[in-house]
Tab-separated table of C-alpha atoms and ligand atoms in Angstrom:
chain	number	residue	atom	x	y	z
A	22	UNK	CA	-94.056	-0.720	-11.191
A	23	UNK	CA	-95.469	2.166	-13.254
A	24	UNK	CA	-95.635	1.562	-17.001
A	25	UNK	CA	-92.571	2.697	-18.966
A	26	UNK	CA	-93.296	6.232	-20.188
A	27	UNK	CA	-93.276	7.036	-23.876
A	28	UNK	CA	-89.759	8.144	-24.843
A	29	UNK	CA	-89.268	11.007	-27.323
A	30	UNK	CA	-85.904	12.524	-28.270
A	31	UNK	CA	-85.736	15.923	-29.949
A	32	UNK	CA	-82.107	16.704	-30.893
A	33	UNK	CA	-81.597	13.881	-33.350
A	34	UNK	CA	-79.754	14.544	-36.553
A	35	UNK	CA	-79.670	13.443	-40.152
A	36	UNK	CA	-78.206	15.086	-43.240
A	37	UNK	CA	-79.655	15.951	-46.609
A	38	UNK	CA	-77.487	14.842	-49.542
A	39	UNK	CA	-77.809	18.131	-51.424
A	40	UNK	CA	-77.001	20.217	-48.362
A	41	UNK	CA	-73.930	18.083	-47.643
A	42	UNK	CA	-72.724	18.447	-51.242
A	43	UNK	CA	-72.937	22.240	-50.957
A	44	UNK	CA	-69.944	22.201	-48.603
A	45	UNK	CA	-66.288	21.933	-49.599
A	46	UNK	CA	-64.879	18.407	-49.707
A	47	UNK	CA	-62.802	18.879	-46.543
A	48	UNK	CA	-65.917	20.008	-44.681
A	49	UNK	CA	-67.794	16.889	-45.750
A	50	UNK	CA	-65.383	14.536	-43.953
A	51	UNK	CA	-67.149	12.430	-41.317
A	52	UNK	CA	-66.351	9.285	-39.415
A	53	UNK	CA	-67.871	6.399	-41.386
A	54	UNK	CA	-70.106	5.263	-38.523
A	55	UNK	CA	-71.482	8.793	-38.108
A	56	UNK	CA	-71.947	9.341	-41.846
A	57	UNK	CA	-73.803	6.040	-42.201
A	58	UNK	CA	-76.252	7.058	-39.480
A	59	UNK	CA	-76.690	10.663	-40.634
A	60	UNK	CA	-77.495	9.418	-44.126
A	61	UNK	CA	-79.930	6.763	-42.932
A	62	UNK	CA	-83.448	7.871	-42.078
A	63	UNK	CA	-85.278	4.610	-41.584
A	64	UNK	CA	-83.496	1.276	-41.446
A	65	UNK	CA	-80.575	1.442	-39.044
A	66	UNK	CA	-82.125	4.445	-37.306
A	67	UNK	CA	-85.393	2.722	-36.418
A	68	UNK	CA	-83.531	-0.443	-35.431
A	69	UNK	CA	-81.351	1.528	-33.010
A	70	UNK	CA	-84.376	3.409	-31.677
A	71	UNK	CA	-86.121	0.091	-31.017
A	72	UNK	CA	-83.056	-1.406	-29.345
A	73	UNK	CA	-82.911	1.551	-26.942
A	74	UNK	CA	-86.657	1.911	-26.392
A	75	UNK	CA	-87.062	5.259	-28.136
A	76	UNK	CA	-90.567	5.727	-29.489
A	77	UNK	CA	-90.064	8.899	-31.509
A	78	UNK	CA	-87.255	11.114	-32.782
A	79	UNK	CA	-87.777	14.751	-33.743
A	80	UNK	CA	-85.332	15.014	-36.642
A	81	UNK	CA	-83.157	17.980	-37.539
A	82	UNK	CA	-80.355	18.654	-39.981
A	83	UNK	CA	-76.850	18.145	-38.601
A	84	UNK	CA	-74.525	21.103	-38.093
A	85	UNK	CA	-73.824	23.286	-40.045
A	86	UNK	CA	-77.093	22.842	-41.950
A	87	UNK	CA	-78.009	25.911	-43.993
A	88	UNK	CA	-76.162	28.348	-41.724
A	89	UNK	CA	-72.773	28.446	-43.462
A	90	UNK	CA	-73.530	29.189	-47.102
A	91	UNK	CA	-74.592	32.068	-49.300
A	92	UNK	CA	-78.209	33.193	-49.213
A	93	UNK	CA	-79.162	32.048	-52.698
A	94	UNK	CA	-77.818	28.522	-52.111
A	95	UNK	CA	-79.464	28.248	-48.701
A	96	UNK	CA	-82.842	29.342	-50.048
A	97	UNK	CA	-82.541	26.974	-53.002
A	98	UNK	CA	-81.679	23.960	-50.798
A	99	UNK	CA	-84.112	24.571	-47.929
A	100	UNK	CA	-87.350	23.764	-49.657
A	101	UNK	CA	-86.257	20.438	-51.127
A	102	UNK	CA	-84.518	19.386	-47.922
A	103	UNK	CA	-87.611	20.053	-45.834
A	104	UNK	CA	-89.879	18.396	-48.399
A	105	UNK	CA	-87.682	15.290	-48.376
A	106	UNK	CA	-87.661	15.201	-44.586
A	107	UNK	CA	-91.447	15.566	-44.581
A	108	UNK	CA	-91.692	12.438	-46.756
A	109	UNK	CA	-89.825	10.465	-44.105
A	110	UNK	CA	-92.125	11.773	-41.381
A	111	UNK	CA	-95.196	10.993	-43.471
A	112	UNK	CA	-93.992	7.421	-44.002
A	113	UNK	CA	-93.436	6.907	-40.240
A	114	UNK	CA	-95.709	9.372	-38.450
A	115	UNK	CA	-95.598	7.386	-35.215
A	116	UNK	CA	-91.768	7.344	-35.170
A	117	UNK	CA	-90.679	10.725	-36.493
A	118	UNK	CA	-91.467	14.420	-36.330
A	119	UNK	CA	-89.230	17.218	-37.601
A	120	UNK	CA	-87.654	20.594	-37.085
A	121	UNK	CA	-87.191	22.615	-40.277
A	122	UNK	CA	-83.845	23.618	-41.714
A	123	UNK	CA	-84.272	27.298	-42.509
A	124	UNK	CA	-82.094	29.477	-44.785
A	125	UNK	CA	-81.007	32.037	-42.189
A	126	UNK	CA	-78.552	33.725	-44.623
A	127	UNK	CA	-81.786	35.225	-46.063
A	128	UNK	CA	-83.830	35.966	-42.910
A	129	UNK	CA	-87.072	36.867	-44.681
A	130	UNK	CA	-86.931	33.672	-46.736
A	131	UNK	CA	-86.093	31.746	-43.563
A	132	UNK	CA	-89.181	33.103	-41.820
A	133	UNK	CA	-91.302	32.165	-44.832
A	134	UNK	CA	-89.797	28.660	-44.996
A	135	UNK	CA	-90.421	28.205	-41.274
A	136	UNK	CA	-94.070	29.111	-41.795
A	137	UNK	CA	-94.378	26.794	-44.792
A	138	UNK	CA	-92.745	23.926	-42.931
A	139	UNK	CA	-95.002	24.371	-39.898
A	140	UNK	CA	-98.308	25.076	-41.618
A	141	UNK	CA	-97.949	22.836	-44.689
A	142	UNK	CA	-95.528	20.082	-43.647
A	143	UNK	CA	-96.514	19.796	-39.995
A	144	UNK	CA	-93.012	20.556	-38.664
A	145	UNK	CA	-92.636	21.456	-34.999
A	146	UNK	CA	-90.299	24.466	-35.222
A	147	UNK	CA	-86.789	24.955	-36.574
A	148	UNK	CA	-83.267	24.053	-35.500
A	149	UNK	CA	-80.579	26.639	-36.199
A	150	UNK	CA	-76.941	25.609	-36.168
A	151	UNK	CA	-75.312	28.500	-34.352
A	152	UNK	CA	-73.962	31.533	-36.102
A	153	UNK	CA	-75.017	32.311	-39.657
A	154	UNK	CA	-71.805	32.926	-41.577
A	155	UNK	CA	-70.259	34.208	-38.348
A	156	UNK	CA	-73.192	36.341	-37.141
A	157	UNK	CA	-74.937	35.444	-33.869
A	158	UNK	CA	-78.677	34.841	-34.072
A	159	UNK	CA	-79.585	37.713	-31.722
A	160	UNK	CA	-78.605	40.186	-34.481
A	161	UNK	CA	-81.641	42.255	-35.471
A	162	UNK	CA	-81.465	41.068	-39.046
A	163	UNK	CA	-82.754	37.681	-37.777
A	164	UNK	CA	-85.630	39.050	-35.729
A	165	UNK	CA	-88.168	38.433	-38.519
A	166	UNK	CA	-87.518	34.713	-37.880
A	167	UNK	CA	-88.146	35.193	-34.157
A	168	UNK	CA	-91.293	37.176	-34.908
A	169	UNK	CA	-92.619	34.395	-37.151
A	170	UNK	CA	-91.773	31.635	-34.677
A	171	UNK	CA	-93.595	33.512	-31.929
A	172	UNK	CA	-96.624	34.082	-34.179
A	173	UNK	CA	-96.690	30.407	-35.178
A	174	UNK	CA	-96.167	29.418	-31.519
A	175	UNK	CA	-93.274	27.070	-32.347
A	176	UNK	CA	-89.864	26.942	-30.629
A	177	UNK	CA	-86.470	27.611	-32.186
A	178	UNK	CA	-83.747	25.151	-31.200
A	179	UNK	CA	-80.364	26.903	-30.998
A	180	UNK	CA	-77.750	24.237	-31.682
A	181	UNK	CA	-73.965	24.492	-31.363
A	182	UNK	CA	-71.637	25.173	-34.233
A	183	UNK	CA	-67.900	25.658	-34.542
A	184	UNK	CA	-66.609	28.681	-32.614
A	185	UNK	CA	-65.474	31.764	-34.487
A	186	UNK	CA	-62.026	31.364	-36.049
A	187	UNK	CA	-60.635	34.170	-33.854
A	188	UNK	CA	-61.841	32.279	-30.779
A	189	UNK	CA	-60.315	29.034	-32.019
A	190	UNK	CA	-57.005	30.765	-32.681
A	191	UNK	CA	-56.868	32.557	-29.343
A	192	UNK	CA	-58.443	30.049	-26.980
A	193	UNK	CA	-58.055	26.563	-28.397
A	194	UNK	CA	-55.357	26.307	-31.067
A	195	UNK	CA	-52.569	25.209	-28.698
A	196	UNK	CA	-54.438	22.053	-27.703
A	197	UNK	CA	-56.568	21.417	-30.783
A	198	UNK	CA	-54.143	18.986	-32.387
A	199	UNK	CA	-54.037	16.523	-29.488
A	200	UNK	CA	-57.561	17.247	-28.224
A	201	UNK	CA	-59.718	17.929	-31.308
A	202	UNK	CA	-62.929	17.833	-29.279
A	203	UNK	CA	-61.748	20.866	-27.287
A	204	UNK	CA	-63.253	23.091	-29.971
A	205	UNK	CA	-66.373	20.960	-30.133
A	206	UNK	CA	-68.463	18.911	-27.708
A	207	UNK	CA	-65.912	18.899	-24.879
A	208	UNK	CA	-65.864	22.688	-24.441
A	209	UNK	CA	-65.943	24.996	-27.482
A	210	UNK	CA	-69.530	24.189	-28.537
A	211	UNK	CA	-70.709	24.849	-24.982
A	212	UNK	CA	-69.054	28.255	-24.694
A	213	UNK	CA	-70.217	29.272	-28.163
A	214	UNK	CA	-73.839	28.275	-27.592
A	215	UNK	CA	-74.058	29.567	-24.018
A	216	UNK	CA	-72.759	32.892	-25.336
A	217	UNK	CA	-75.514	32.780	-27.933
A	218	UNK	CA	-78.074	32.233	-25.165
A	219	UNK	CA	-76.754	35.160	-23.112
A	220	UNK	CA	-76.791	37.411	-26.156
A	221	UNK	CA	-80.410	36.478	-26.912
A	222	UNK	CA	-81.486	37.679	-23.467
A	223	UNK	CA	-79.460	40.917	-23.679
A	224	UNK	CA	-80.787	41.707	-27.166
A	225	UNK	CA	-84.306	42.464	-25.955
A	226	UNK	CA	-85.811	40.065	-28.499
A	227	UNK	CA	-88.045	38.587	-25.786
A	228	UNK	CA	-89.534	42.020	-25.058
A	229	UNK	CA	-90.294	42.395	-28.744
A	230	UNK	CA	-91.775	38.876	-29.052
A	231	UNK	CA	-93.002	37.743	-25.647
A	232	UNK	CA	-94.177	34.393	-27.032
A	233	UNK	CA	-90.707	33.471	-28.375
A	234	UNK	CA	-89.522	30.106	-27.063
A	235	UNK	CA	-85.917	28.931	-27.364
A	236	UNK	CA	-84.608	25.410	-26.801
A	237	UNK	CA	-80.989	24.772	-25.835
A	238	UNK	CA	-79.502	21.290	-25.815
A	239	UNK	CA	-76.825	19.836	-23.548
A	240	UNK	CA	-78.724	20.796	-20.381
A	241	UNK	CA	-78.860	24.439	-21.386
A	242	UNK	CA	-75.156	24.652	-22.300
A	243	UNK	CA	-74.238	25.248	-18.648
A	244	UNK	CA	-76.452	28.313	-18.233
A	245	UNK	CA	-78.838	26.866	-15.601
A	246	UNK	CA	-75.856	26.220	-13.304
A	247	UNK	CA	-74.674	29.804	-13.821
A	248	UNK	CA	-77.962	31.751	-13.598
A	249	UNK	CA	-77.427	33.052	-10.089
A	250	UNK	CA	-73.905	34.171	-10.861
A	251	UNK	CA	-74.889	35.824	-14.155
A	252	UNK	CA	-77.722	37.671	-12.455
A	253	UNK	CA	-75.443	38.872	-9.701
A	254	UNK	CA	-72.873	40.056	-12.229
A	255	UNK	CA	-75.366	42.003	-14.313
A	256	UNK	CA	-76.834	43.603	-11.196
A	257	UNK	CA	-73.534	45.431	-10.675
A	258	UNK	CA	-74.045	47.499	-13.804
A	259	UNK	CA	-76.404	47.609	-16.744
A	260	UNK	CA	-80.123	47.903	-16.758
A	261	UNK	CA	-83.198	45.912	-17.424
A	262	UNK	CA	-84.898	42.794	-16.220
A	263	UNK	CA	-83.303	39.981	-14.278
A	264	UNK	CA	-81.387	37.711	-16.639
A	265	UNK	CA	-82.504	34.729	-14.625
A	266	UNK	CA	-86.180	35.692	-14.945
A	267	UNK	CA	-86.004	36.185	-18.717
A	268	UNK	CA	-84.053	32.960	-19.228
A	269	UNK	CA	-86.433	30.960	-17.057
A	270	UNK	CA	-89.454	32.326	-18.896
A	271	UNK	CA	-88.306	31.809	-22.488
A	272	UNK	CA	-85.843	28.914	-22.530
A	273	UNK	CA	-86.359	25.176	-22.531
A	274	UNK	CA	-83.520	22.686	-22.345
A	275	UNK	CA	-82.804	19.111	-23.384
A	276	UNK	CA	-80.534	16.388	-22.074
A	277	UNK	CA	-78.813	15.843	-25.431
A	278	UNK	CA	-75.423	14.240	-24.879
A	279	UNK	CA	-75.545	15.006	-21.144
A	280	UNK	CA	-76.773	12.145	-18.971
A	281	UNK	CA	-75.716	13.329	-15.505
A	282	UNK	CA	-77.939	13.245	-12.452
A	283	UNK	CA	-76.125	16.034	-10.555
A	284	UNK	CA	-76.275	18.329	-13.590
A	285	UNK	CA	-79.909	17.453	-14.267
A	286	UNK	CA	-80.967	18.093	-10.676
A	287	UNK	CA	-79.356	21.532	-10.793
A	288	UNK	CA	-81.451	22.281	-13.891
A	289	UNK	CA	-84.603	21.002	-12.198
A	290	UNK	CA	-83.929	23.259	-9.222
A	291	UNK	CA	-83.338	26.326	-11.387
A	292	UNK	CA	-85.918	25.898	-14.165
A	293	UNK	CA	-88.434	23.388	-12.861
A	294	UNK	CA	-89.034	19.945	-14.305
A	295	UNK	CA	-91.540	21.178	-16.903
A	296	UNK	CA	-88.803	22.820	-19.013
A	297	UNK	CA	-86.533	19.802	-19.425
A	298	UNK	CA	-86.859	17.323	-22.277
A	299	UNK	CA	-84.995	14.106	-22.867
A	300	UNK	CA	-82.801	13.949	-25.975
A	301	UNK	CA	-79.786	11.943	-27.140
A	302	UNK	CA	-77.982	13.872	-29.938
A	303	UNK	CA	-78.008	10.809	-32.192
A	304	UNK	CA	-75.873	9.748	-33.972
A	305	UNK	CA	-73.059	11.721	-32.339
A	306	UNK	CA	-74.154	10.115	-29.083
A	307	UNK	CA	-75.551	6.576	-28.897
A	308	UNK	CA	-79.181	6.060	-27.845
A	309	UNK	CA	-78.655	3.326	-25.298
A	310	UNK	CA	-76.601	5.264	-22.685
A	311	UNK	CA	-79.405	7.822	-22.720
A	312	UNK	CA	-82.278	5.433	-22.233
A	313	UNK	CA	-80.266	3.424	-19.688
A	314	UNK	CA	-79.831	6.655	-17.719
A	315	UNK	CA	-83.491	7.738	-17.793
A	316	UNK	CA	-84.786	5.272	-15.161
A	317	UNK	CA	-81.926	6.204	-12.813
A	318	UNK	CA	-82.980	9.862	-12.571
A	319	UNK	CA	-83.746	10.463	-8.883
A	320	UNK	CA	-87.176	12.002	-9.444
A	321	UNK	CA	-90.689	10.623	-9.057
A	322	UNK	CA	-92.252	8.627	-11.888
A	323	UNK	CA	-94.510	11.527	-12.870
A	324	UNK	CA	-91.554	13.908	-13.283
A	325	UNK	CA	-89.520	11.298	-15.153
A	326	UNK	CA	-92.407	10.845	-17.570
A	327	UNK	CA	-92.485	14.598	-18.175
A	328	UNK	CA	-88.789	14.534	-19.066
A	329	UNK	CA	-89.083	11.358	-21.142
A	330	UNK	CA	-91.816	12.772	-23.377
A	331	UNK	CA	-94.572	14.730	-21.627
A	332	UNK	CA	-92.872	18.114	-21.847
A	333	UNK	CA	-91.946	17.604	-25.509
A	334	UNK	CA	-95.505	16.571	-26.352
A	335	UNK	CA	-96.792	19.774	-24.771
A	336	UNK	CA	-94.178	22.204	-26.166
A	337	UNK	CA	-94.048	20.728	-29.674
A	338	UNK	CA	-97.746	19.757	-29.801
A	339	UNK	CA	-96.789	16.234	-30.835
B	3	LIG	MN1	-76.623	17.956	-31.788
């Protein structure tokens, strides 16, 4: 039997008390078990990592992070939140690394905070929780962040957020009462974030910054399964490079909250095993189903080790 590979998860959330308080009371409501785990950075978290055999978590702020507030508030909160998170990483350098929370409502400040977090705090990139006050991240106003990430050679993790209100009203409202997760992890998050991924490719941002690397969770939000179809559709009209080529060159994906062998194997066939990184999406998803799944992946031990940690070590320079 080969030795158990090191296990690293990279879409693992916590919340900063000041950031949480910046939101309206109704937006702060969380299930008690989730809130307890988002607020805990060491005790219960490390216990549950140990119980599941997770060696390291790369921590990031839970949705909506700094993406749904005014610029001045976001800038004010970012520095302290990242400094506090850095203290946790410094206290447990073998167990934790971090993605920065960056104040995207002020793109220039967000680029500067990304650079500070990477060069001074040792962070591994940034996680952005979907649209910034309703604006998708491919908008040119955010390109200074992409430029800085490419220059620093760190990835940006594009995480789901709530769909636009117009989308909720038109697509989901009829079923939202009985099926609240329709808007969220069951479907709405996927559509929202896959749309974000498509828009990134169409924007031309990867021509402007060829070293830009984007991570999508949830096995690429369905996009790997759809690459052939998307490519075929775009070939009927519209110019430019193959969507599939650009996606495959610039995107990396994680298994957060998506522990399916058929879905994973599709991703391996489209993107190659080197672009896929294990993740859980703690605490919204429990660790143990993820680490119980890992050994069942029908790939060779070398490829499983890449997914378990090797690819994350390389991409994030852990
Ligand atoms: Mn998540």
